[in-house]
Structures are given as C-alpha cells and as structure tokens.
Amino acid sequence: MTATEARVYTPGEFKEFDAAGETFLYLVPAGAIFQLDETSRLVLDLVKQGMPHDQLVAALTEKGYSIGDAEEIVHELHMSRAIISADTKPEPVAEPPADFPLMTLVLNLTNQCNLSCQYCYEFGEDKVATPEGKPKFMDYETAKQSIDYLLASSGERETVHVTFFGGETLMNFPLLKQVVTYANETAAAQGRSIDFSLTTNATLLTPQIVEFLSENKIGVTVSMDGPPELHDKLRVFANGKGSYDIIAPRVRALIANHKTRPITCRVTLTNGVTDVVRIYRHLKDELGFHEIGFAPVTTSPDRLYAINEPGMHGVLKQFHILADEWLEYALRGEMHGFSNVSDTMAELYQGVNKSHPCGAGLGLVGVGPSGDIAPCHRFVDSDTHVLGHISTGMDKEKQQDFLGRGHINTKYDCHTCFARPLCAGGCHHEAYVRYGDTGHPNLHYCDWIREWTETCLKIYGTVSAKNPAFLEQFAERKAL
Amino acid sequence: MKHMRPLNRKAKRIDQFVASLDEDVVALQNPGARPHVPMGCALSFSPGWEVDSGGGTAGLCQPVERDIYDCYVTCFWPAQVPDHLNNYPDWASKCAVATKDWRKLDLVYP
C-alpha cells in the first residue's frame, strides 16, 4: 500500500453551519468561509470517524463518482485543510513584524471630563489610570510631536488616522483645531493624508464646532446610552443630574448639520440598561444616528452596574432581534444601522485571523496629555502600562512584552475555540480589569462571543447565498 | 475548486492556492499561451515516475505494467520495448488493459 492510500483523513478544524438551506464551513485556522455542495458534504461525513484514502475513494466510487472525480474532491478538501491527515502541519499564527507600521494614533487631548458617568473606566473604581501629578490638558508641543511620531512611524501608508479622545475631547477643542491644521499641513507636505475622528459626550457641541467638524470631515462618535430614563441612570454630571436633556438637542443639530461623515453612537450597557432594541429605536429612529454600536461595560463583576449572566443572556436575545432585522435589510440591499453586525461582517469578508484582539500597541497607540505612549486610549495615563514617551518614542522592550502576552499563541484556552480568528481573547483592557493581566483571555464572555460569532456567520452565509453583491461594500470597511 | 465555493477573501486565496497546485509553470510567455510540451517521456510531465504534484504516489504507475505504454506508444524507447512505429505495430494488440492483460505481451525475436 502506498503512502497516499494509507493516509487517514479526519475533519480539519472548522465550524460547520447551515443558512438559507445551504451548508457552509468556517475554516478556523485560516478564517476562510466556503459553501459546500453535496459531494464535499458527503466526504466530510465519511471522514468523521477517520478514513484511509483508498477506502474514501472506494466509498465515493460506490456512490457513482468516477475515480478521477473522487481523487479530485479528496485532493481539494485535503489541500484546503477541510480534511487533514497526520502529515498536515499546523501553521501557528505568525508574529507581526517588529517594524509594523502605525496606522492610528489616539490623542487624549485631556483627561478631564465634565460628566461623572459612574461606570467610566477612567475615573470609576476599576480605573487603571494614575493621572496624579500629570498634566490635565495636552499642550500644542506634545500634540505636534505626536503627529510627527505618527507620520514617522507609519511606514509607507498613504493615509493614517488620528482619533481625538478624552476625558471629554471637546474640553480641549482649541487644541483639536490646531492639531487638525498642523497635521493636514505636515501630511500634505509628504504627499499623504490624515483621516480624523473623535469621541465625545456631546455636551459641549456648538454650531461652530459642528461646522468645523463637518468642514474637516471629522468622524464623530457620541457616547450615549439611549432614551432619557436609561441614559440618565449613569451618564450624569457631578451633581448627579442626568445629561440627556443637555445633549439631545446638540446631537440633533450635529446629525442635521454634519454632512460629510456618518454620525455613530456608542452605547455602554450596564445593569438595568440592557433594553437594546428600545435603545436602538430611540437612537436610530428618534435621534437619527447612522449607526449604533453596543458593548457591555468593562468592570469588575462585583460592581452594582455590572451586568450579570442572566442580564447578558437578555442582551444577546435582543441582539438577535436586531441581527434578524439587519439580515432583512441586507436581503433588500439596504444597510441597517446595527454596527455590531456590520463590523463583524467586515471582518468575515476579509477573513481576518487575528494574532491580537485589536491593534493596540501594534498599529494603534494612545498618547496622553503628558506625552506618555499607551497601548490604547483606555490605558492612557497608567504608569503600569506606559510603552514609551512621545519625545523618545516606543520602548521596544515594553512593547514586545505587551504584545507577547496578548498574542493568541499564548492564550491556551482559545486554541480549541472556533471564534478565535475574530476574538483572539478579547480586549486587553477588559482582561486587565477582570484578571489583572492584559494577556489573559476574557473567559467570562466566551459563550457569548461564540454564540454571536455563529449568528454573524449565518447572516454572512445567508447573504452570500441570496444577495452576494451586498457583501462587496464591506471590502472597504475597516476590519481589525 | 469544484466542490467548495469560496465566499470571502481568505477563502479565495485558498482557492487560488489549490488551483495553482495543478497548473503548469509558464515562464516568460504571453498570457493565454499554452506551454509547449515536447513529446517524450523524459520531457513531458506525465505522471508515472516518482510522485504526483501533491507528493502522493497513488494512481501513478501502479501496477508497473502500465508503464509499458508510456514507453511503447508515446515514447519509443528501444532498450525496453519493441519498436511500435516501424517493425512491431501489433505488439500490444492483444493487450487491451495492461493491468489485466500484460501476460499477453510477449518477447519479440528480430
């Protein structure tokens, strides 16, 4: 018997799913999605218990396939690793190159905020920031150095991104304006361009600011938690008064007058603020946001505002309602505003297979008012997580330590999970707050992530089968 | 691939990879032109000698009798088989299937 005839096939690592009456495979180590036909389904069925090549070909010829066709299908499935054999070498996720070019810089223009949202990771009980004795507002010199650092560290990229963040970003609007001017000039001199965005609580928006944002094509994300009775639970001023009435008219004016970019909303779900569908309807239909994304609060499970397990179950149930709606829209060729699906579709379209959960410390860094470089905006002003200073650049050793711990290869719990190409263990900051280690996989939401990933795979499969052209628009959407 | 339809970018790359395993290597030729395959067993890339493109050995010259036609018909190789072109055109006429009828091939005596 030859080596090939004796080769025993077993199923490769994949997630099989059905949608729209078809069967699909999500090949996990690659992040690839395939639609199966009757023949490939048959082969996968046959190799479930392990089967040698010659028996497999014989079984297929018995079903009426010619030897040539049988050999061909086995070859296809073997080479694409839908089925594997003992000599299939696993390919571990590679290390990113040491000189990975920077893509996004998050500038925390200030660490001050005019709201006192009780769940804020920056000032809440679980904060990682240690801002004592550090500047509260970034100065122009630090901001300029940061832009220079971004352009110098971004390799050949033609367009790079700057995200303005806080504290409350607009408490340092004068600096924001200066930075936009400086960054545009400096980038243009190099024949490159910079794309801007900011996150704000919307309390300080004025017609002049909105005009500036629109003119400069600055993308805006508003942090807002829904209708007044939900929003005002935790998004309050220092005196405890809710902020809804202040921001609602400003948000309406922003959406009406900022015409150059879609305006998105970012909702933090907390205990008692879990009515996702109602929140979505309010923000989408009554206020007019283009897209709305939801995330549960990052916190220790002991906090009163943490969402417990039954609470998360309820959230997921409501996510499904919006996901079904997203699919109906997609089949009609319309884009629904539920970002949680759209973002995952973009990642599935690319077939991402992440070495790290996000670009933090790799293609993205945060810079605080003091000029300290942090893995991302959530770690800004934390002495424990500082990766360097804008005047001296990145401390490569610290960066390697951070990236080494966050790499999927070190997260053993993830190695049998089909959702790892997209999740890669989840947010570094969430992991630090929960487990005290940025490299710890976020095991508290595994089931939730898996269920959500499967939901999105089914949506992807259904759209592929019924309206494939719709997926093309995700080619340009940012993934990862 | 015939039996797995690629649906995302990564799947398309795998599809191209699998297709590339079966393609001829065509260097310095106009797109669309077929490679020139000379006759003769040493130059034509017909399977039969060592391993297939995937490193396997199934479906090659097994049993070895199959090789007879590679030498006798497609590639005259006087050291091993009779000369099909001029002197012994009927040498294999009784041997319809080499794997079964190889015993009907006899020696020739010039």
mmCIF file of N, CA and C in Angstrom, chain B residues 40-89:
data_model
loop_
_atom_site.group_PDB
_atom_site.id
_atom_site.type_symbol
_atom_site.label_atom_id
_atom_site.label_comp_id
_atom_site.label_asym_id
_atom_site.label_seq_id
_atom_site.Cartn_x
_atom_site.Cartn_y
_atom_site.Cartn_z
ATOM 1 N N GLY B 40 7.850 12.816 -25.574
ATOM 2 C CA GLY B 40 8.962 12.061 -24.984
ATOM 3 C C GLY B 40 8.817 12.014 -23.488
ATOM 4 N N CYS B 41 9.078 10.826 -22.947
ATOM 5 C CA CYS B 41 8.775 10.656 -21.531
ATOM 6 C C CYS B 41 9.669 11.473 -20.622
ATOM 7 N N ALA B 42 10.868 11.772 -21.051
ATOM 8 C CA ALA B 42 11.761 12.497 -20.162
ATOM 9 C C ALA B 42 11.397 13.974 -20.111
ATOM 10 N N LEU B 43 10.649 14.415 -21.137
ATOM 11 C CA LEU B 43 10.356 15.840 -21.200
ATOM 12 C C LEU B 43 8.891 16.156 -20.915
ATOM 13 N N SER B 44 7.984 15.244 -21.254
ATOM 14 C CA SER B 44 6.584 15.526 -20.953
ATOM 15 C C SER B 44 6.354 15.228 -19.479
ATOM 16 N N PHE B 45 5.544 16.072 -18.890
ATOM 17 C CA PHE B 45 5.382 15.926 -17.442
ATOM 18 C C PHE B 45 4.198 15.026 -17.112
ATOM 19 N N SER B 46 4.110 13.929 -17.801
ATOM 20 C CA SER B 46 3.038 12.998 -17.469
ATOM 21 C C SER B 46 3.396 12.307 -16.170
ATOM 22 N N PRO B 47 2.398 12.017 -15.375
ATOM 23 C CA PRO B 47 2.726 11.332 -14.135
ATOM 24 C C PRO B 47 3.231 9.934 -14.463
ATOM 25 N N GLY B 48 3.917 9.309 -13.620
ATOM 26 C CA GLY B 48 4.346 7.968 -13.915
ATOM 27 C C GLY B 48 5.677 7.619 -13.303
ATOM 28 N N TRP B 49 6.393 8.621 -12.859
ATOM 29 C CA TRP B 49 7.751 8.278 -12.486
ATOM 30 C C TRP B 49 7.997 8.258 -10.981
ATOM 31 N N GLU B 50 7.801 9.360 -10.323
ATOM 32 C CA GLU B 50 8.096 9.308 -8.895
ATOM 33 C C GLU B 50 6.863 9.588 -8.028
ATOM 34 N N VAL B 51 6.480 10.843 -8.010
ATOM 35 C CA VAL B 51 5.353 11.224 -7.162
ATOM 36 C C VAL B 51 4.502 12.230 -7.922
ATOM 37 N N ASP B 52 3.268 12.416 -7.457
ATOM 38 C CA ASP B 52 2.449 13.429 -8.112
ATOM 39 C C ASP B 52 2.716 14.797 -7.492
ATOM 40 N N SER B 53 2.004 15.796 -8.006
ATOM 41 C CA SER B 53 2.306 17.170 -7.592
ATOM 42 C C SER B 53 2.042 17.401 -6.112
ATOM 43 N N GLY B 54 1.222 16.576 -5.524
ATOM 44 C CA GLY B 54 0.952 16.740 -4.094
ATOM 45 C C GLY B 54 1.880 15.894 -3.239
ATOM 46 N N GLY B 55 2.819 15.202 -3.864
ATOM 47 C CA GLY B 55 3.742 14.375 -3.102
ATOM 48 C C GLY B 55 3.251 12.954 -2.935
ATOM 49 N N GLY B 56 2.065 12.653 -3.517
ATOM 50 C CA GLY B 56 1.493 11.318 -3.335
ATOM 51 C C GLY B 56 1.943 10.359 -4.419
ATOM 52 N N THR B 57 1.655 9.089 -4.209
ATOM 53 C CA THR B 57 2.050 8.082 -5.183
ATOM 54 C C THR B 57 0.866 7.262 -5.681
ATOM 55 N N ALA B 58 -0.329 7.535 -5.173
ATOM 56 C CA ALA B 58 -1.483 6.750 -5.617
ATOM 57 C C ALA B 58 -1.842 7.129 -7.047
ATOM 58 N N GLY B 59 -2.263 6.161 -7.840
ATOM 59 C CA GLY B 59 -2.726 6.445 -9.189
ATOM 60 C C GLY B 59 -1.599 6.720 -10.159
ATOM 61 N N LEU B 60 -0.418 6.470 -9.802
ATOM 62 C CA LEU B 60 0.700 6.624 -10.744
ATOM 63 C C LEU B 60 0.881 5.287 -11.460
ATOM 64 N N CYS B 61 2.125 4.886 -11.702
ATOM 65 C CA CYS B 61 2.369 3.682 -12.483
ATOM 66 C C CYS B 61 2.193 2.426 -11.630
ATOM 67 N N GLN B 62 0.956 2.239 -11.184
ATOM 68 C CA GLN B 62 0.677 1.066 -10.375
ATOM 69 C C GLN B 62 -0.450 0.287 -11.019
ATOM 70 N N PRO B 63 -0.310 -0.934 -11.396
ATOM 71 C CA PRO B 63 0.943 -1.679 -11.320
ATOM 72 C C PRO B 63 1.948 -1.224 -12.395
ATOM 73 N N VAL B 64 3.147 -1.675 -12.285
ATOM 74 C CA VAL B 64 4.219 -1.178 -13.154
ATOM 75 C C VAL B 64 3.950 -1.464 -14.623
ATOM 76 N N GLU B 65 3.063 -2.458 -14.912
ATOM 77 C CA GLU B 65 2.800 -2.800 -16.305
ATOM 78 C C GLU B 65 2.263 -1.604 -17.088
ATOM 79 N N ARG B 66 1.593 -0.691 -16.370
ATOM 80 C CA ARG B 66 1.043 0.477 -17.043
ATOM 81 C C ARG B 66 2.140 1.263 -17.764
ATOM 82 N N ASP B 67 3.349 1.184 -17.248
ATOM 83 C CA ASP B 67 4.463 1.925 -17.840
ATOM 84 C C ASP B 67 4.769 1.501 -19.267
ATOM 85 N N ILE B 68 4.376 0.296 -19.581
ATOM 86 C CA ILE B 68 4.727 -0.214 -20.902
ATOM 87 C C ILE B 68 4.252 0.730 -21.995
ATOM 88 N N TYR B 69 3.040 1.251 -21.843
ATOM 89 C CA TYR B 69 2.541 2.125 -22.911
ATOM 90 C C TYR B 69 3.248 3.472 -22.922
ATOM 91 N N ASP B 70 3.705 3.915 -21.767
ATOM 92 C CA ASP B 70 4.448 5.175 -21.789
ATOM 93 C C ASP B 70 5.716 5.023 -22.626
ATOM 94 N N CYS B 71 6.257 3.804 -22.653
ATOM 95 C CA CYS B 71 7.477 3.588 -23.428
ATOM 96 C C CYS B 71 7.164 3.187 -24.872
ATOM 97 N N TYR B 72 6.128 2.403 -25.028
ATOM 98 C CA TYR B 72 5.867 1.778 -26.329
ATOM 99 C C TYR B 72 5.138 2.729 -27.276
ATOM 100 N N VAL B 73 4.119 3.451 -26.760
ATOM 101 C CA VAL B 73 3.322 4.283 -27.654
ATOM 102 C C VAL B 73 3.777 5.737 -27.661
ATOM 103 N N THR B 74 3.796 6.331 -26.503
ATOM 104 C CA THR B 74 4.064 7.777 -26.514
ATOM 105 C C THR B 74 5.540 8.082 -26.688
ATOM 106 N N CYS B 75 6.372 7.126 -26.417
ATOM 107 C CA CYS B 75 7.788 7.449 -26.401
ATOM 108 C C CYS B 75 8.578 6.199 -26.756
ATOM 109 N N PHE B 76 9.027 6.120 -27.974
ATOM 110 C CA PHE B 76 9.758 4.939 -28.412
ATOM 111 C C PHE B 76 11.063 4.817 -27.628
ATOM 112 N N TRP B 77 11.198 3.701 -26.970
ATOM 113 C CA TRP B 77 12.369 3.510 -26.103
ATOM 114 C C TRP B 77 12.911 2.107 -26.384
ATOM 115 N N PRO B 78 13.752 1.975 -27.376
ATOM 116 C CA PRO B 78 14.119 0.673 -27.916
ATOM 117 C C PRO B 78 14.754 -0.273 -26.909
ATOM 118 N N ALA B 79 15.342 0.209 -25.908
ATOM 119 C CA ALA B 79 16.018 -0.692 -24.976
ATOM 120 C C ALA B 79 15.028 -1.604 -24.268
ATOM 121 N N GLN B 80 13.816 -1.106 -23.973
ATOM 122 C CA GLN B 80 12.888 -1.906 -23.177
ATOM 123 C C GLN B 80 11.773 -2.563 -23.986
ATOM 124 N N VAL B 81 11.258 -1.884 -25.007
ATOM 125 C CA VAL B 81 10.083 -2.425 -25.689
ATOM 126 C C VAL B 81 10.296 -2.444 -27.207
ATOM 127 N N PRO B 82 9.512 -3.264 -27.869
ATOM 128 C CA PRO B 82 9.633 -3.324 -29.329
ATOM 129 C C PRO B 82 9.266 -1.992 -29.971
ATOM 130 N N ASP B 83 9.691 -1.830 -31.174
ATOM 131 C CA ASP B 83 9.502 -0.604 -31.933
ATOM 132 C C ASP B 83 8.095 -0.567 -32.517
ATOM 133 N N HIS B 84 7.259 0.274 -31.961
ATOM 134 C CA HIS B 84 5.847 0.330 -32.353
ATOM 135 C C HIS B 84 5.678 1.024 -33.704
ATOM 136 N N LEU B 85 6.564 1.957 -33.997
ATOM 137 C CA LEU B 85 6.371 2.779 -35.185
ATOM 138 C C LEU B 85 6.613 2.012 -36.487
ATOM 139 N N ASN B 86 7.675 1.179 -36.541
ATOM 140 C CA ASN B 86 8.064 0.580 -37.822
ATOM 141 C C ASN B 86 7.895 -0.938 -37.893
ATOM 142 N N ASN B 87 8.402 -1.644 -36.914
ATOM 143 C CA ASN B 87 8.514 -3.087 -37.064
ATOM 144 C C ASN B 87 7.464 -3.904 -36.329
ATOM 145 N N TYR B 88 6.970 -3.433 -35.194
ATOM 146 C CA TYR B 88 6.036 -4.246 -34.417
ATOM 147 C C TYR B 88 4.789 -3.462 -34.039
ATOM 148 N N PRO B 89 4.047 -2.937 -35.024
ATOM 149 C CA PRO B 89 2.870 -2.119 -34.716
ATOM 150 C C PRO B 89 1.791 -2.902 -33.971
#
